[in-house]
Coordinates of C-alpha atoms in Angstrom, one line a residue:
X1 CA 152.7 34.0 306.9
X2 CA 156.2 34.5 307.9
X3 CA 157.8 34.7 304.5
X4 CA 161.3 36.0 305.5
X5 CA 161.1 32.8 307.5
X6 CA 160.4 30.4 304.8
X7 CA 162.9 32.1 302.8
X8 CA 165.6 31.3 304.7
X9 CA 164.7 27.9 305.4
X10 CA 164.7 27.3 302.3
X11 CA 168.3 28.7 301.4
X12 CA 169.2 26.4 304.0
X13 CA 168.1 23.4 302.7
X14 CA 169.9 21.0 300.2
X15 CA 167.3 20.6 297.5
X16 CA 166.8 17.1 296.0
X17 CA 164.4 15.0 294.5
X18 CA 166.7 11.9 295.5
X19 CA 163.8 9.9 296.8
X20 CA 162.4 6.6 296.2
X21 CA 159.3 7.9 294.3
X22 CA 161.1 10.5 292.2
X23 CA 164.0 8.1 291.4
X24 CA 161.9 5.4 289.5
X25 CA 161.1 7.3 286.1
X26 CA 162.4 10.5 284.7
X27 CA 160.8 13.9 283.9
X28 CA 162.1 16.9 283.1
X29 CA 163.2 19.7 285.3
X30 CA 161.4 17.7 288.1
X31 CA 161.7 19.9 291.2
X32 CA 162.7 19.0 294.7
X33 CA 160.3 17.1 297.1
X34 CA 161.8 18.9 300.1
X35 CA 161.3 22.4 299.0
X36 CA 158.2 21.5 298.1
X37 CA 157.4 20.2 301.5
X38 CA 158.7 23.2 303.1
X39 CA 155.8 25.1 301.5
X40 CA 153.3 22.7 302.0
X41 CA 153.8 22.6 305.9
X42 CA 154.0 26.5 306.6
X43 CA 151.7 27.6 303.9
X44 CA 149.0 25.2 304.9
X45 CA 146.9 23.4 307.2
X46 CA 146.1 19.5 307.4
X47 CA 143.1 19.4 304.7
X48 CA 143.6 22.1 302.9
X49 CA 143.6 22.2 298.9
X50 CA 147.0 22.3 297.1
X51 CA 146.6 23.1 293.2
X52 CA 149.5 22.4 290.4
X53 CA 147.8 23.6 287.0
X54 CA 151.3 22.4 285.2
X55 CA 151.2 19.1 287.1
X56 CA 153.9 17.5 285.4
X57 CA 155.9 14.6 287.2
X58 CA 153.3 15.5 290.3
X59 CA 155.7 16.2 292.8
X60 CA 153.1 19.0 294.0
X61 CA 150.3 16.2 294.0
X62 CA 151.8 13.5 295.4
X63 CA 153.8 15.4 298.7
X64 CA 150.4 17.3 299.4
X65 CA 148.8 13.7 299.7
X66 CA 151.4 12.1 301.7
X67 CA 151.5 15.3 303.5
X68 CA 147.6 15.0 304.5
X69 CA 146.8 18.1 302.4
X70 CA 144.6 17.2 299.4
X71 CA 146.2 17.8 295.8
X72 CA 144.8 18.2 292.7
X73 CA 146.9 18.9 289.9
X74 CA 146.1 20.0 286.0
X75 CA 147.7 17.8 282.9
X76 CA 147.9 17.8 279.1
X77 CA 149.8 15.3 278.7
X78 CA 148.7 11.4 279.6
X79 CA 152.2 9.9 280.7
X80 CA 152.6 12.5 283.8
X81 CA 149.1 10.8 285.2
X82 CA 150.2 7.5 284.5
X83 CA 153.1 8.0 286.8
X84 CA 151.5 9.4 289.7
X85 CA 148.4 7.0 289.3
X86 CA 150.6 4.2 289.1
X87 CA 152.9 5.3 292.1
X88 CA 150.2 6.1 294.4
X89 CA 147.8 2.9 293.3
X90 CA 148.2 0.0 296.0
X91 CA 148.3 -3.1 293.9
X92 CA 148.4 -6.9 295.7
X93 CA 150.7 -9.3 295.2
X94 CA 153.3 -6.6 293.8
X95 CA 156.2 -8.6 294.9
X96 CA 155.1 -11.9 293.6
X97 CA 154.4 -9.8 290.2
X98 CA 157.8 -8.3 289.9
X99 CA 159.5 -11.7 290.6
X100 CA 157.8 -13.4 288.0
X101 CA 159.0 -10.5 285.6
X102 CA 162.5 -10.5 286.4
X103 CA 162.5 -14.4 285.7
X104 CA 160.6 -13.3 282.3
X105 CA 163.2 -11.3 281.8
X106 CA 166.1 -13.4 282.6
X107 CA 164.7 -15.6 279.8
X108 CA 165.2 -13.1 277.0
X109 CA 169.1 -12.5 277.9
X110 CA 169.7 -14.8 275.0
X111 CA 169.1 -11.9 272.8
X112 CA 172.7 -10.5 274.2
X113 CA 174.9 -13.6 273.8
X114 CA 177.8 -13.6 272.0
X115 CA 180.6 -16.1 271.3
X116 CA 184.0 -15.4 273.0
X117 CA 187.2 -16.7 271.3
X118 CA 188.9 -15.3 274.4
X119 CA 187.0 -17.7 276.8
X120 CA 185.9 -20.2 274.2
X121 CA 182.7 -19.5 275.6
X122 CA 179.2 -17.6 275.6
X123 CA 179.0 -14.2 276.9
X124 CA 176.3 -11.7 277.5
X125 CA 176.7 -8.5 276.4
X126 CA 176.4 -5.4 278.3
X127 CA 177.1 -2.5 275.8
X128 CA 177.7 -2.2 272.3
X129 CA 179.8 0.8 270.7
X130 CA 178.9 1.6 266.9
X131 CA 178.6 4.6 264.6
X132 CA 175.4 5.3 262.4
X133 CA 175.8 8.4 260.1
X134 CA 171.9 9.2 260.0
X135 CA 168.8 7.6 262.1
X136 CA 168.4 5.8 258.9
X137 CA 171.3 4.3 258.4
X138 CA 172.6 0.6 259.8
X139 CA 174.7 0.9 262.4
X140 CA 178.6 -0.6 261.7
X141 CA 179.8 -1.9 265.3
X142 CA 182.9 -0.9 266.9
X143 CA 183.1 -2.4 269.9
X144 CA 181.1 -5.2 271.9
X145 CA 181.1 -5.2 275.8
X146 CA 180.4 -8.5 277.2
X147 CA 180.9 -11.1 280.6
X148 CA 181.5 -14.5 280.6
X149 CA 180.0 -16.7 283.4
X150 CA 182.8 -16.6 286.4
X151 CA 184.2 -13.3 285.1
X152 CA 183.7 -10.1 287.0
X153 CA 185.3 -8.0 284.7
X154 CA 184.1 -6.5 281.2
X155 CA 186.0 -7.9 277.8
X156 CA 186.2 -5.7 274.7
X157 CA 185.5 -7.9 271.4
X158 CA 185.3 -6.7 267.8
X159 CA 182.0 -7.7 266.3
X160 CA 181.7 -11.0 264.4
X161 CA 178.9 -11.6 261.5
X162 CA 176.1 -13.1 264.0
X163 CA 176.7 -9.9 266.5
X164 CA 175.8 -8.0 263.4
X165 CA 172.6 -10.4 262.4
X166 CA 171.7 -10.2 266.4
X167 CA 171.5 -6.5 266.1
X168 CA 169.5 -5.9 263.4
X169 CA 167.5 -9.0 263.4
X170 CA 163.8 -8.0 263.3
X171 CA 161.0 -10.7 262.6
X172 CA 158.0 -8.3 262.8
X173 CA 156.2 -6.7 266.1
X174 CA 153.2 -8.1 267.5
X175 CA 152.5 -5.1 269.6
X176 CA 154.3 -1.8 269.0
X177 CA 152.7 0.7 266.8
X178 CA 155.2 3.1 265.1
X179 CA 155.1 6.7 265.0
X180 CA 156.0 9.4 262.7
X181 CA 157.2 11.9 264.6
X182 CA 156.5 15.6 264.3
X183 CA 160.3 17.2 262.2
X184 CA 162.1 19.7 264.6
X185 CA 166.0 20.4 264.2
X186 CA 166.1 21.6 267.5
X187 CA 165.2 18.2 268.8
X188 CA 167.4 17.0 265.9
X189 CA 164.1 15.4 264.4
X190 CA 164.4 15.1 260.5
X191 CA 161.3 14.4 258.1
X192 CA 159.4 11.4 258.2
X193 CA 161.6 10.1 261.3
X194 CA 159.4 7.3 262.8
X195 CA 160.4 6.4 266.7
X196 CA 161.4 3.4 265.8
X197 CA 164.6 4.9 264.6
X198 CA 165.5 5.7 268.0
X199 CA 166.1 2.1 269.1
X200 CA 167.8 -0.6 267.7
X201 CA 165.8 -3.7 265.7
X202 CA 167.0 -5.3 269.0
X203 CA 165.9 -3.4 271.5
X204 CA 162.4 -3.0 269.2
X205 CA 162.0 -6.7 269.8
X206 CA 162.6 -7.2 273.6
X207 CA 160.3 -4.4 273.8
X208 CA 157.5 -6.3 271.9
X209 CA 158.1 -9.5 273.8
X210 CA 157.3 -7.3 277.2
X211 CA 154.3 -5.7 275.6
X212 CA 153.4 -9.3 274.4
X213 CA 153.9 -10.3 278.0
X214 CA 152.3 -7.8 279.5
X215 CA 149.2 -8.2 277.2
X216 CA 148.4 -11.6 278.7
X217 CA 148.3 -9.8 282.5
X218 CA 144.5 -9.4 283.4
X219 CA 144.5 -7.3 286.5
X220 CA 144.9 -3.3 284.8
X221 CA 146.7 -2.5 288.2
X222 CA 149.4 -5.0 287.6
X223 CA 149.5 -4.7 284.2
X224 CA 150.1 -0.5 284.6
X225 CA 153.1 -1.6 287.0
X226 CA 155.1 -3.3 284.0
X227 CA 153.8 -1.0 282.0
X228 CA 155.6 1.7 284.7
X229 CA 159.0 -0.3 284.7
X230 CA 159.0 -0.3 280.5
X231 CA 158.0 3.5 280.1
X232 CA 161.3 4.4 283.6
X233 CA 163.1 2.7 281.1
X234 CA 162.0 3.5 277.3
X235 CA 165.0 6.5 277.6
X236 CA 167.9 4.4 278.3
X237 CA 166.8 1.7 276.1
X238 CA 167.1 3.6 273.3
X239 CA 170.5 4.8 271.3
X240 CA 171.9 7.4 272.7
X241 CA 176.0 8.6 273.5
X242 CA 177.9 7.0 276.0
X243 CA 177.1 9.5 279.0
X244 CA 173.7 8.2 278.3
X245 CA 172.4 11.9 278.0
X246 CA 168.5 11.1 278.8
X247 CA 167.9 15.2 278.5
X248 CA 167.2 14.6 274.7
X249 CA 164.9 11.8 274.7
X250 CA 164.2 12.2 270.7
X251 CA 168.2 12.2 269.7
X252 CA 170.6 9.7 268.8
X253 CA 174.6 10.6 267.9
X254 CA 176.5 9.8 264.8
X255 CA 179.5 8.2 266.3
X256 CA 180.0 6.4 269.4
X257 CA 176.1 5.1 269.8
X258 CA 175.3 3.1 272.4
X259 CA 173.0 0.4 272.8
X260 CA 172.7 -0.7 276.5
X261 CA 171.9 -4.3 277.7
X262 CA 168.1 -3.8 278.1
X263 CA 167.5 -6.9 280.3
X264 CA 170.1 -4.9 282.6
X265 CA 168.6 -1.6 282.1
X266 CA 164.9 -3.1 283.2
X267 CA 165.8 -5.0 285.9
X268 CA 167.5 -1.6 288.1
X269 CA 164.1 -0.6 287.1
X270 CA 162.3 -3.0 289.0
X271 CA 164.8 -2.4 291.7
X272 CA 164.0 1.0 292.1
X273 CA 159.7 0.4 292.0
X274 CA 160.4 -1.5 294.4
X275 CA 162.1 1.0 296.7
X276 CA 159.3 3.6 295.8
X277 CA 156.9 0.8 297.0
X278 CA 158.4 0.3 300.4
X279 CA 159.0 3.9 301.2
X280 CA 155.2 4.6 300.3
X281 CA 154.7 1.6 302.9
X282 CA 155.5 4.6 305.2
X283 CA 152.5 6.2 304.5
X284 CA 150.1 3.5 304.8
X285 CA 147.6 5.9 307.2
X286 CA 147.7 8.6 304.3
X287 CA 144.4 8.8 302.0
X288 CA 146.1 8.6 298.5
X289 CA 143.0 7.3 296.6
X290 CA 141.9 9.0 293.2
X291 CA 139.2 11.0 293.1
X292 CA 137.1 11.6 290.2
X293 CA 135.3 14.9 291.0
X294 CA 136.6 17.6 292.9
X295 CA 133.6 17.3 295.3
X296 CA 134.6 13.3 295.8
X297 CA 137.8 14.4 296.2
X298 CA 136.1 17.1 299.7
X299 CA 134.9 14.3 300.8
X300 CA 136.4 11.1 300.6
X301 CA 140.0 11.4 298.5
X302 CA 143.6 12.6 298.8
X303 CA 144.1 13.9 295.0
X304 CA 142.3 14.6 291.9
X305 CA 143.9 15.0 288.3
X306 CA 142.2 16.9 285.5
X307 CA 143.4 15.8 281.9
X308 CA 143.2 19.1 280.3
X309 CA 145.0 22.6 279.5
X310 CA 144.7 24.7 282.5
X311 CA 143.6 27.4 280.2
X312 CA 140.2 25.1 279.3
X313 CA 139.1 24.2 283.2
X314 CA 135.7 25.5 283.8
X315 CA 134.0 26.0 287.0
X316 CA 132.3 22.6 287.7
X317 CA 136.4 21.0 287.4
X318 CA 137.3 23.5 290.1
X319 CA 135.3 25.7 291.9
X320 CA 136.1 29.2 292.1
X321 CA 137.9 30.7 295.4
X322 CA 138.9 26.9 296.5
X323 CA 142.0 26.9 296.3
X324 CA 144.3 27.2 299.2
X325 CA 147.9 27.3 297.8
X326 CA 148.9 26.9 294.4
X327 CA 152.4 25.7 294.2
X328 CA 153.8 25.0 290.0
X329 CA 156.6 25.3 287.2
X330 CA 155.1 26.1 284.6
X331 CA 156.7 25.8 280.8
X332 CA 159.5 28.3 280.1
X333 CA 159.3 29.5 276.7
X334 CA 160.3 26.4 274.5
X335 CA 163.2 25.5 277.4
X336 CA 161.4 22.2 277.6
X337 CA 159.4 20.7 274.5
X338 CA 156.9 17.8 277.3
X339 CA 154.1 17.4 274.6
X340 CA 157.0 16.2 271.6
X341 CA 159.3 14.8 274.1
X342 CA 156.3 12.8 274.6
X343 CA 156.2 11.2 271.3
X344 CA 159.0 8.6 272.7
X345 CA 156.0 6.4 274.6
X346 CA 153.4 6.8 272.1
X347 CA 154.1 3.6 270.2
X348 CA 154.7 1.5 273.0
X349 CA 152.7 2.6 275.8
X350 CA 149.5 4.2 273.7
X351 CA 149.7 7.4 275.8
X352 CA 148.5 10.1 274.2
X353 CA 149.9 14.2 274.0
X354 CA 148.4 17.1 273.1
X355 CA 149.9 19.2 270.9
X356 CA 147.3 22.2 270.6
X357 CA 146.9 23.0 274.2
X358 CA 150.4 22.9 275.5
X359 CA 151.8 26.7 276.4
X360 CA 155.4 26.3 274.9
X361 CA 157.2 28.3 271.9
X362 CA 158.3 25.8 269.4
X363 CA 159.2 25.9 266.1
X364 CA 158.6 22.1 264.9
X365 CA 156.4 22.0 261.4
X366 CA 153.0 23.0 261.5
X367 CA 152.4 24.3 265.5
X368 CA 152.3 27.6 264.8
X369 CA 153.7 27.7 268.6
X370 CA 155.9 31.0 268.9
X371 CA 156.0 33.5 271.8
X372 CA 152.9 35.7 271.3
X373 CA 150.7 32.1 271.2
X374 CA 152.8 31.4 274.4
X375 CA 152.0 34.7 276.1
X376 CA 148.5 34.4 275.0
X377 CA 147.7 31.3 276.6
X378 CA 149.8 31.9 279.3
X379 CA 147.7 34.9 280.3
X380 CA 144.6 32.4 279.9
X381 CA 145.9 30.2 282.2
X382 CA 146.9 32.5 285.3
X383 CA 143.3 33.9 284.9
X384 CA 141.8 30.7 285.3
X385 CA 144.1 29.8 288.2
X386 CA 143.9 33.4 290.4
X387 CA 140.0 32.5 289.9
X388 CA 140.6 29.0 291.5
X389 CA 142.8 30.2 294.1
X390 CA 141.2 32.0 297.4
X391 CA 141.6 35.8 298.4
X392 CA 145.1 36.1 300.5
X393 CA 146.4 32.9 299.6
X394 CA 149.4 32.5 298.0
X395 CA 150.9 31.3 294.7
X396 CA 154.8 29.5 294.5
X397 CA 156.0 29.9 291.4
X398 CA 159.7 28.4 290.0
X399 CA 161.2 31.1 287.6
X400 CA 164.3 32.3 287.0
X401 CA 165.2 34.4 284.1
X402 CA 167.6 38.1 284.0
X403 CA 165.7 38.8 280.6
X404 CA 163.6 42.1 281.7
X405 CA 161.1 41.4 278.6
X406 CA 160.2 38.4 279.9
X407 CA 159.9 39.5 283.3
X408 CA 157.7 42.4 282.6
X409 CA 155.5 40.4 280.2
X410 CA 154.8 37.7 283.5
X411 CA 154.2 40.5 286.1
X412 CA 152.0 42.4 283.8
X413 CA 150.0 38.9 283.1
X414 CA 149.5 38.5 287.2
X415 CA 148.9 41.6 287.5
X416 CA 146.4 41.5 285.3
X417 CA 145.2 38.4 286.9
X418 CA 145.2 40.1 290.7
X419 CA 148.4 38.6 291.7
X420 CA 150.5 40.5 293.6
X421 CA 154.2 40.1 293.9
X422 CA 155.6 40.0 297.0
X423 CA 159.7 38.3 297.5
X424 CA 161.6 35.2 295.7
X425 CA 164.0 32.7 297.1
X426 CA 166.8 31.1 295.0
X427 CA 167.1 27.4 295.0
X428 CA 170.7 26.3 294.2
X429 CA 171.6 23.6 292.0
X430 CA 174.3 21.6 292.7
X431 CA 175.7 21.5 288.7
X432 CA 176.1 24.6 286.4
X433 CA 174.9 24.2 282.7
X434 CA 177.2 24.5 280.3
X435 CA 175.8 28.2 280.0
X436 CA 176.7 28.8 283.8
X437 CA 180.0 28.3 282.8
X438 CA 180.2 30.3 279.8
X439 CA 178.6 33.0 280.7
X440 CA 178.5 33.5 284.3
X441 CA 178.1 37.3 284.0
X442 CA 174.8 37.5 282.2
X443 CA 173.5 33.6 283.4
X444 CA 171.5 32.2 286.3
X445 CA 172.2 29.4 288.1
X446 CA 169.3 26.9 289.8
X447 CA 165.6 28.3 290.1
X448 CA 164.1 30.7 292.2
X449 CA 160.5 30.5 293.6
X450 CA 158.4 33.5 292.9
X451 CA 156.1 34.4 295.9
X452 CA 152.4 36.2 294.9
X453 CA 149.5 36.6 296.3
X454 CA 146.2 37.3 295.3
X455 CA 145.1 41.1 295.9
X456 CA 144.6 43.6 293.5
X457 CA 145.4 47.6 293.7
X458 CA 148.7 46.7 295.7
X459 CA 151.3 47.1 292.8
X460 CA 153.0 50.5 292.5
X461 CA 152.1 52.7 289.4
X462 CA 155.0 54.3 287.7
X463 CA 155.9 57.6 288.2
X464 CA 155.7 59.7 285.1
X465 CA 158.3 62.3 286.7
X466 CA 160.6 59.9 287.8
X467 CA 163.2 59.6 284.2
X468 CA 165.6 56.5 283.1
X469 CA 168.3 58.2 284.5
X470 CA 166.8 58.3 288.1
X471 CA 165.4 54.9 288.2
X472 CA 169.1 53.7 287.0
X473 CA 170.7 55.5 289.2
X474 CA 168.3 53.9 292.2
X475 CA 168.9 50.6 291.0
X476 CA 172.4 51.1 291.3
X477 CA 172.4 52.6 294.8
X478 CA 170.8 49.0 296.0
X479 CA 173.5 47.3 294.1
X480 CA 176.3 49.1 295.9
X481 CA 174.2 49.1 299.0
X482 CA 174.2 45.2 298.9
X483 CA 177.8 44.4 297.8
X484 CA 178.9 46.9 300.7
X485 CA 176.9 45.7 303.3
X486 CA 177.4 41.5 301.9
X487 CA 180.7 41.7 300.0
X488 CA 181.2 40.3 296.3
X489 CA 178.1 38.4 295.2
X490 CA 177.3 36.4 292.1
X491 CA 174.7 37.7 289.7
X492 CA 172.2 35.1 290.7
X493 CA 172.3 36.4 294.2
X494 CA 171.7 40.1 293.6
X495 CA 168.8 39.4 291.2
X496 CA 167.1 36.5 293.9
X497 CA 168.0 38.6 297.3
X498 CA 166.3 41.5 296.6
X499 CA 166.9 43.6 293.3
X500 CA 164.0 42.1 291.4
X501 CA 161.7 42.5 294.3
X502 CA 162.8 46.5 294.4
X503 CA 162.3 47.2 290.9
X504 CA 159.1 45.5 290.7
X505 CA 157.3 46.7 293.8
X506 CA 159.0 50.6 292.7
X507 CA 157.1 50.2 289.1
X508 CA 160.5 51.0 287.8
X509 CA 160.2 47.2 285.5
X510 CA 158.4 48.5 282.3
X511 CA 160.9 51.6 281.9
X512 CA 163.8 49.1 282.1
X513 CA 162.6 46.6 279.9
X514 CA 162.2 49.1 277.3
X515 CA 165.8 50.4 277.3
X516 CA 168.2 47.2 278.6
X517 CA 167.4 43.7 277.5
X518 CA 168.9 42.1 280.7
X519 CA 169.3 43.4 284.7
X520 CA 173.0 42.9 283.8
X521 CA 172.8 45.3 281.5
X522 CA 171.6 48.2 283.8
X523 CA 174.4 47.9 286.5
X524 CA 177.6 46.2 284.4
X525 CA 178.9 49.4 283.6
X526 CA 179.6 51.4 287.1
X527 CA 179.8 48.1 289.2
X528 CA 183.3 45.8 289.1
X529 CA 183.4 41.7 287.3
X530 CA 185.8 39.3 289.3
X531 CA 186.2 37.2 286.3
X532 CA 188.1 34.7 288.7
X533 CA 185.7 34.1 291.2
X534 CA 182.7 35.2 289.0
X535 CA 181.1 38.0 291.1
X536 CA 180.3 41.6 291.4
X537 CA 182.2 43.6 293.8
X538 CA 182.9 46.8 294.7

């Protein structure tokens, strides 16, 4: 394994997940495809076994299929294996499906008309602007968006009374089962919040007519395809602000709510299945049936999905030692809450979460969820998966974090767990978070992929005779050595090309993490700040 050679390809590399398949729902933090493939073809042979134990939007799953590796991939949560199921399932008569549909669809535009003095005409609206002090409070409308027939351009109208009655009408729902969701502020979920507050009475009823339509579909393969184009669209259906901010599925502003033209919204929908059906036309020679074993999946499938907490999979799910790359994110801390952004389908597409088993810190009533429970299970899980994965084979792992707690709490867990450290790689993102910007000092920006293999006895002890002082003092010498021999670098950079691997593989990690809460910390006062080009420089 030529790591220093896979390292660079992949800092040479654009990573995206701009691709037909990836494009047609959203998940969170979904990582690129084409890093991904980059360590599917040099880590592995044709055949071999790719494992994801925090499966997720199954971009691990699905490019080790189309890849002719065979994936199998660990889930909690039901919606992730919906998507991959559905994507990878060859249905017939898709086309003829999706046309009939869009035609259903075009039929329940009449929901969006409005009258236009303007054009002494009906229009069709296509956003609506309004303010709603709480989730359960009416809205009062600002501004309506609509077209006229012949008219390119977007008019701005004040609401009248029957845009007010259209809104809110609701004449009960056949199909949708609401949901009281579980109360977290940080999700700015309040006390007996039900989903249904997250949409308007409008939106609630062009949902029901789908799931009314989609109830009377008698093949479970079609009917999972409209079910795929609702649940790609569930998050821009629903209130939110007008940069349509779908990275907090479960709130809605105060002012300046908008409710999108959901005809609109599920037609680009259909657009883009469509896409992600033609490019997995590509593939048509690929084995991407389901298996329902791991031993049908040896002999006759290209992936195989375990509905269960990694931390619960026994022997006869996965074999010991059979394994022969494990590539995964798993959940940072309570960075991303899956199992209660979950609670958004729940009603609509009766696809269930698990609360109990998800590894995540959260403080929402009644989990009980907090960072000892996190590194608890955590631990539980990386023993079950070194025991899956074969001796000298590697683990990818997406981290990134300058917190030297946190760090020492993971490497102690692998190493526990016989996995050895070996290098990282940084993988850039092309936008900074607002905390990039902030902060650029003491922040990361993108991921970095963790490289580990499984050995035991190779980690350094630490030297009892070596003191704070000297270990300091070393780490500095690297940092001057690098920003010598490289010029100014950003702190991303020095942590990803090298200081984390020193101090790790030196057994110098516990003695900083007990004295400096961040790597900042230990070289920020002898090593210069370029607050105008935010690097470290000599």
């Amino acid at each position: 394994m030529d790591l220093l050679s896979i390292k660079r390809k992949i800092s040479q590399i654009t990573p995206t997940n701009r691709n037909p398949l990836y494009q047609s729902h959203l998940y969170w933090s979904q990582k690129p495809y084409n890093i991904c493939d980059i360590l599917i073809e040099e880590l592995t042979e044709e055949g071999d076994i790719i494992f994801d134990p925090f499966m997720g939007s199954g971009v691990t799953i699905i490019e080790a299929a189309l890849h002719n590796r065979k994936g199998v991939g660990v889930e909690i949560n039901e919606l992730p294996i919906f998507i991959v199921d559905t994507l990878l399932k060859k249905v017939e008569v898709v086309e003829e499906l999706l046309n009939e549909f869009e035609l259903f669809l075009d039929s329940l535009q009449s929901y969006y008309e409005t009258w236009s003095d303007e054009f002494n005409t009906v229009g069709v609206i296509n956003k609506i602007i309004f303010d709603r002090p709480s989730p359960f409070s009416e809205p009062e409308i600002k501004e309506i968006y609509y077209k006229c027939k012949g008219n390119k351009n977007a008019v701005v109208k004040k609401p009248d009374i029957f845009d007010s009655e259209k809104m809110l009408a609701n004449n009960g729902y056949q199909q949708i089962r609401d949901f009281i969701m579980i109360p977290n502020s940080r999700l700015a979920v309040q006390n007996n919040q039900s989903v249904s507050t997250l949409f308007t009475p409008r939106a609630l009823s062009i949902i029901d007519e789908i799931l009314q339509y989609i109830a009377r579909i008698h093949d479970n393969n079609q009917r999972n395809v409209i079910q795929y184009i609702l649940m790609s669209s569930l998050h821009l259906i629903k209130i939110t602000d007008t940069k349509s901010n779908s990275q907090w599925p479960l709130w809605t502003p105060k002012e300046n709510c908008l409710e999108k033209n959901a005809i609109d919204v599920l037609k680009k929908r259909i657009g883009l299945l469509r896409e992600s059906f033609k490019y997995l036309a590509n593939y048509s020679d690929r084995n991407l049936t389901k298996g329902s074993s791991f031993e049908e999946l040896l002999t006759n499938c290209g992936y195989y999905i375990i509905h269960n907490g990694i931390q619960n999979i026994t022997q006869g799910d996965i074999p010991d030692n059979s394994v022969d790359l494990v590539i995964t994110d798993p959940p940072y801390l309570g960075q991303v809450l899956y199992s209660e952004y979950m609670q958004l389908y729940y009603p609509f597409l009766d696809l269930h979460f698990n609360i109990e088993d998800e590894i995540v810190v959260s403080k929402a009533q009644g989990r009980n969820k907090d960072e000892d429970n996190y590194f608890q299970l955590l631990n539980q899980g990386f023993e079950k998966i070194s025991r899956k994965l074969k001796r000298g084979k590697l683990l990818c792992m997406y981290f990134h974090e300058s917190n030297l707690s946190v760090w020492n709490k993971l490497i102690n867990i692998m190493k526990q767990n016989g996995l050895y450290f070996l290098t990282q790689v940084h993988v850039p993102k092309k936008k900074s978070t607002l905390k990039n910007i902030l902060s650029p000092k003491k922040s990361l920006q993108g991921d970095s992929i963790l490289f580990f293999i499984k050995e035991t006895g190779l980690y350094r002890e630490p030297n009892e005779n070596e003191s704070l002082e000297e270990v300091v003092s070393n780490v500095l010498l690297h940092v001057e050595y690098e920003l010598s021999e490289k010029g100014p670098l950003t702190t991303t950079q020095l942590i990803d090309d090298g200081l984390m691997e020193i101090i790790i593989q030196n057994g110098w990690l516990e003695q900083l993490s007990q004295n400096y809460k961040s790597i900042v910390d230990v070289f920020e006062p002898k090593v210069n700040w370029d607050d105008t080009n935010g690097k470290w420089y000599i």
